[in-house]
Coordinates of C-alpha atoms in Angstrom, one line a residue:
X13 CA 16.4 192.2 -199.0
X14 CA 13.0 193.4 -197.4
X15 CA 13.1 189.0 -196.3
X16 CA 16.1 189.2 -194.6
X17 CA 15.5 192.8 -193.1
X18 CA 12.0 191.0 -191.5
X19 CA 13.9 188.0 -190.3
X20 CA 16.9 189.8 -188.5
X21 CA 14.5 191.9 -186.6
X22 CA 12.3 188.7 -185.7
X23 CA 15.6 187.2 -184.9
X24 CA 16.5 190.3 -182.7
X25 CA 13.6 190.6 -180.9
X26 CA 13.4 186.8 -180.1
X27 CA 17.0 187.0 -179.1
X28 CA 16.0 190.0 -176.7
X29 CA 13.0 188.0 -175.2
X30 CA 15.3 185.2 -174.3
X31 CA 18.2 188.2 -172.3
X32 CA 14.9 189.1 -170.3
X33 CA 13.8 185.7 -169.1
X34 CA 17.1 184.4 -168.7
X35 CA 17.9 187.9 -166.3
X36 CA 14.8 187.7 -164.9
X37 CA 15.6 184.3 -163.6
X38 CA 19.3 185.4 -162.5
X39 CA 17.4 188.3 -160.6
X40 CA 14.9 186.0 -159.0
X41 CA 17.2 183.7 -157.9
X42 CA 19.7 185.8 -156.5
X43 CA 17.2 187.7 -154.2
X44 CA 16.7 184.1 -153.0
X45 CA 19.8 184.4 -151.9
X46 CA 19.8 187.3 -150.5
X47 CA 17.3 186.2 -148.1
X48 CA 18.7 183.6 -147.1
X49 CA 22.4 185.0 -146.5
X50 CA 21.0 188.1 -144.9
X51 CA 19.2 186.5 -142.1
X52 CA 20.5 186.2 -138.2
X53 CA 19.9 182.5 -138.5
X54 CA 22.4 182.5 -141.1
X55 CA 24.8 184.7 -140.0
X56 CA 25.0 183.0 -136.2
X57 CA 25.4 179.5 -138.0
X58 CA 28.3 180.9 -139.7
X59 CA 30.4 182.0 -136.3
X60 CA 29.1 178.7 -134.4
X61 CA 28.4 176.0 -136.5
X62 CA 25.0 175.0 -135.2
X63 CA 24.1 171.6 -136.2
X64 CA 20.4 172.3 -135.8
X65 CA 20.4 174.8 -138.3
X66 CA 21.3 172.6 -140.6
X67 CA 18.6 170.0 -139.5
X68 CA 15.9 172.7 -139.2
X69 CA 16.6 174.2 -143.0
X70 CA 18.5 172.4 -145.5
X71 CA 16.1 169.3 -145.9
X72 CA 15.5 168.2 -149.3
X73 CA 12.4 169.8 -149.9
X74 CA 14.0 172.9 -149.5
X75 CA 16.0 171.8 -152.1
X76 CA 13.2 171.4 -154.4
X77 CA 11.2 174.8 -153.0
X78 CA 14.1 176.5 -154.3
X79 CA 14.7 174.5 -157.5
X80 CA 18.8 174.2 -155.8
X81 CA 21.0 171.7 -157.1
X82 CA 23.9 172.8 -154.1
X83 CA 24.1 175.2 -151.4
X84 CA 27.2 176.1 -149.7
X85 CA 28.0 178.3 -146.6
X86 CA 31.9 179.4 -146.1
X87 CA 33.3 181.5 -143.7
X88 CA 35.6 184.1 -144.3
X89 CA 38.9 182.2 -143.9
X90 CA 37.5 180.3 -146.9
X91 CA 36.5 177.3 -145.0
X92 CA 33.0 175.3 -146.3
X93 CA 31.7 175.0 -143.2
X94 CA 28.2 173.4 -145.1
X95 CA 27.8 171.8 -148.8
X96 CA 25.0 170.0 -149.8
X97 CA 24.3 168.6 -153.3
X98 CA 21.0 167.6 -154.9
X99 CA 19.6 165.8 -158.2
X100 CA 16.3 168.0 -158.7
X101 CA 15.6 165.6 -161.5
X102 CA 16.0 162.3 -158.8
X103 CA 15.1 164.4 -155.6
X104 CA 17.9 162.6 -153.7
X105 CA 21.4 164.0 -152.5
X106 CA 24.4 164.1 -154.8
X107 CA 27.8 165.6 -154.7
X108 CA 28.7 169.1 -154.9
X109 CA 30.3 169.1 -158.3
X110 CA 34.1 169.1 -157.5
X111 CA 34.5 171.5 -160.2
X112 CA 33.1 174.2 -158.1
X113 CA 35.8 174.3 -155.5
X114 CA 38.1 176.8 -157.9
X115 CA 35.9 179.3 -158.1
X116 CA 35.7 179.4 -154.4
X117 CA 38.2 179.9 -152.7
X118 CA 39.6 183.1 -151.2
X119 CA 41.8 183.5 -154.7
X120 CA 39.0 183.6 -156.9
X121 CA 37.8 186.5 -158.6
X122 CA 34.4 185.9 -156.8
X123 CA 35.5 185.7 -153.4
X124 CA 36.0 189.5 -153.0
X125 CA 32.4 190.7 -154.6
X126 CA 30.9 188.4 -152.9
X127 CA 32.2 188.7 -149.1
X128 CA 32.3 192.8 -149.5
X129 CA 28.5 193.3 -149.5
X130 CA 28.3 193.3 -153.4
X131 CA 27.2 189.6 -153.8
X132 CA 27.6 188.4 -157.3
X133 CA 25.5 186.2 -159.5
X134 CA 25.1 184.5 -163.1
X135 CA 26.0 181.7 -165.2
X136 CA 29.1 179.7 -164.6
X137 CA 30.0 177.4 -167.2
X138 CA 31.1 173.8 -165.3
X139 CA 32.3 170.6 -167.2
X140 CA 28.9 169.7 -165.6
X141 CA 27.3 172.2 -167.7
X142 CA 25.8 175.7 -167.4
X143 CA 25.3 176.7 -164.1
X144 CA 23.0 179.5 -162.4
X145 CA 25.2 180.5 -159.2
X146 CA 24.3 183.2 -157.0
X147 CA 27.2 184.3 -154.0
X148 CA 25.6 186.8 -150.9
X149 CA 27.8 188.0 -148.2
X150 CA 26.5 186.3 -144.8
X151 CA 24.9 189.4 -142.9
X152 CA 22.6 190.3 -140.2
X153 CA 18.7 190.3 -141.0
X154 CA 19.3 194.1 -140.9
X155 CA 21.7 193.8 -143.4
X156 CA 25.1 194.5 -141.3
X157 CA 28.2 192.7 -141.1
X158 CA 31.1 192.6 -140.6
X159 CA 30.1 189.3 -143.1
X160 CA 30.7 186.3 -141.6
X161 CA 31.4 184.7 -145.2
X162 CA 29.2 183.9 -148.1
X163 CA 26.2 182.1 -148.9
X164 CA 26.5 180.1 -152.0
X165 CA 23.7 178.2 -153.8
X166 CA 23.4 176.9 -157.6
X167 CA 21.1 175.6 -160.3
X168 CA 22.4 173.7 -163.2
X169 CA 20.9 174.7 -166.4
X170 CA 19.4 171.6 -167.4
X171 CA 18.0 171.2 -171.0
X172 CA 14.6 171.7 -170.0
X173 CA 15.3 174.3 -167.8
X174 CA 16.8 176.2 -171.0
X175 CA 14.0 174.8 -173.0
X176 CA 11.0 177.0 -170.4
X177 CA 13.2 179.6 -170.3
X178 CA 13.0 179.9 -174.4
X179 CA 9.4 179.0 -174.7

């Protein structure tokens, strides 16, 4: 009995250790997107569309600074008015996973946290797998809106990826 009492609580505590990291990574990564939703670059892009915004910030090595596997800027009507996929383990471009597109739209249960200054973040599960998905409302650097839509980005969970985050 005194076995089994040991075990549970090592099983507990390890079980504990692996909330922390993974939330720790959910936090982290979600004031990553923070940033980048609440900034005037941003929120301009979002009302005109600015091609070199685009060109200036979303080149793959941004990508791989911010370990993303997509980003995605929609406007409030719902619209993606940017998507970009990328393989983190190839470091080229790939599809945004088509899977994604349900959760959304202006009908989805994320859409309203998201585009009323709440933001929302954690895992989605996606037929491609676990997913670490962060949603900020497009703001002003100083943090005013109205919001001009949301600012979407994604990591899958990848085995390794799960495999640091228990070690």
């Amino acid at each position: 009995a005194q076995f089994v009492k040991i075990e549970t609580e090592e099983m507990r505590r390890d079980v504990n250790r692996a909330l922390a990291a993974l939330t720790d990574e959910i936090a982290t990564f979600d004031a990553i997107v923070e940033d980048w939703a609440t900034w005037d670059d941003t929120y301009a892009f979002a009302a005109d569309a600015d091609q070199s915004y685009i060109d200036s910030n979303f080149v793959d090595s941004t990508f791989v600074n911010l370990q993303a596997n997509f980003i995605l800027l929609i406007n409030t009507n719902g619209a993606i008015v940017y998507s970009k996929g990328f393989s983190l383990e190839q470091e080229t471009v790939q599809p945004v996973p088509q899977s994604l597109a349900e959760h959304l739209t202006v009908r989805s249960p994320l859409w309203p946290r998201a585009i009323n200054r709440v933001g929302i973040s954690g895992i989605l599960m996606l037929p491609e797998g676990p997913t670490l998905l962060s949603a900020q409302p497009i703001l002003t650097s100083a943090g005013e809106g109205p919001a001009r839509g949301i600012f979407v980005m994604g990591r899958f969970l990848s085995a390794r990826r799960v495999q640091r985050l228990a070690d």
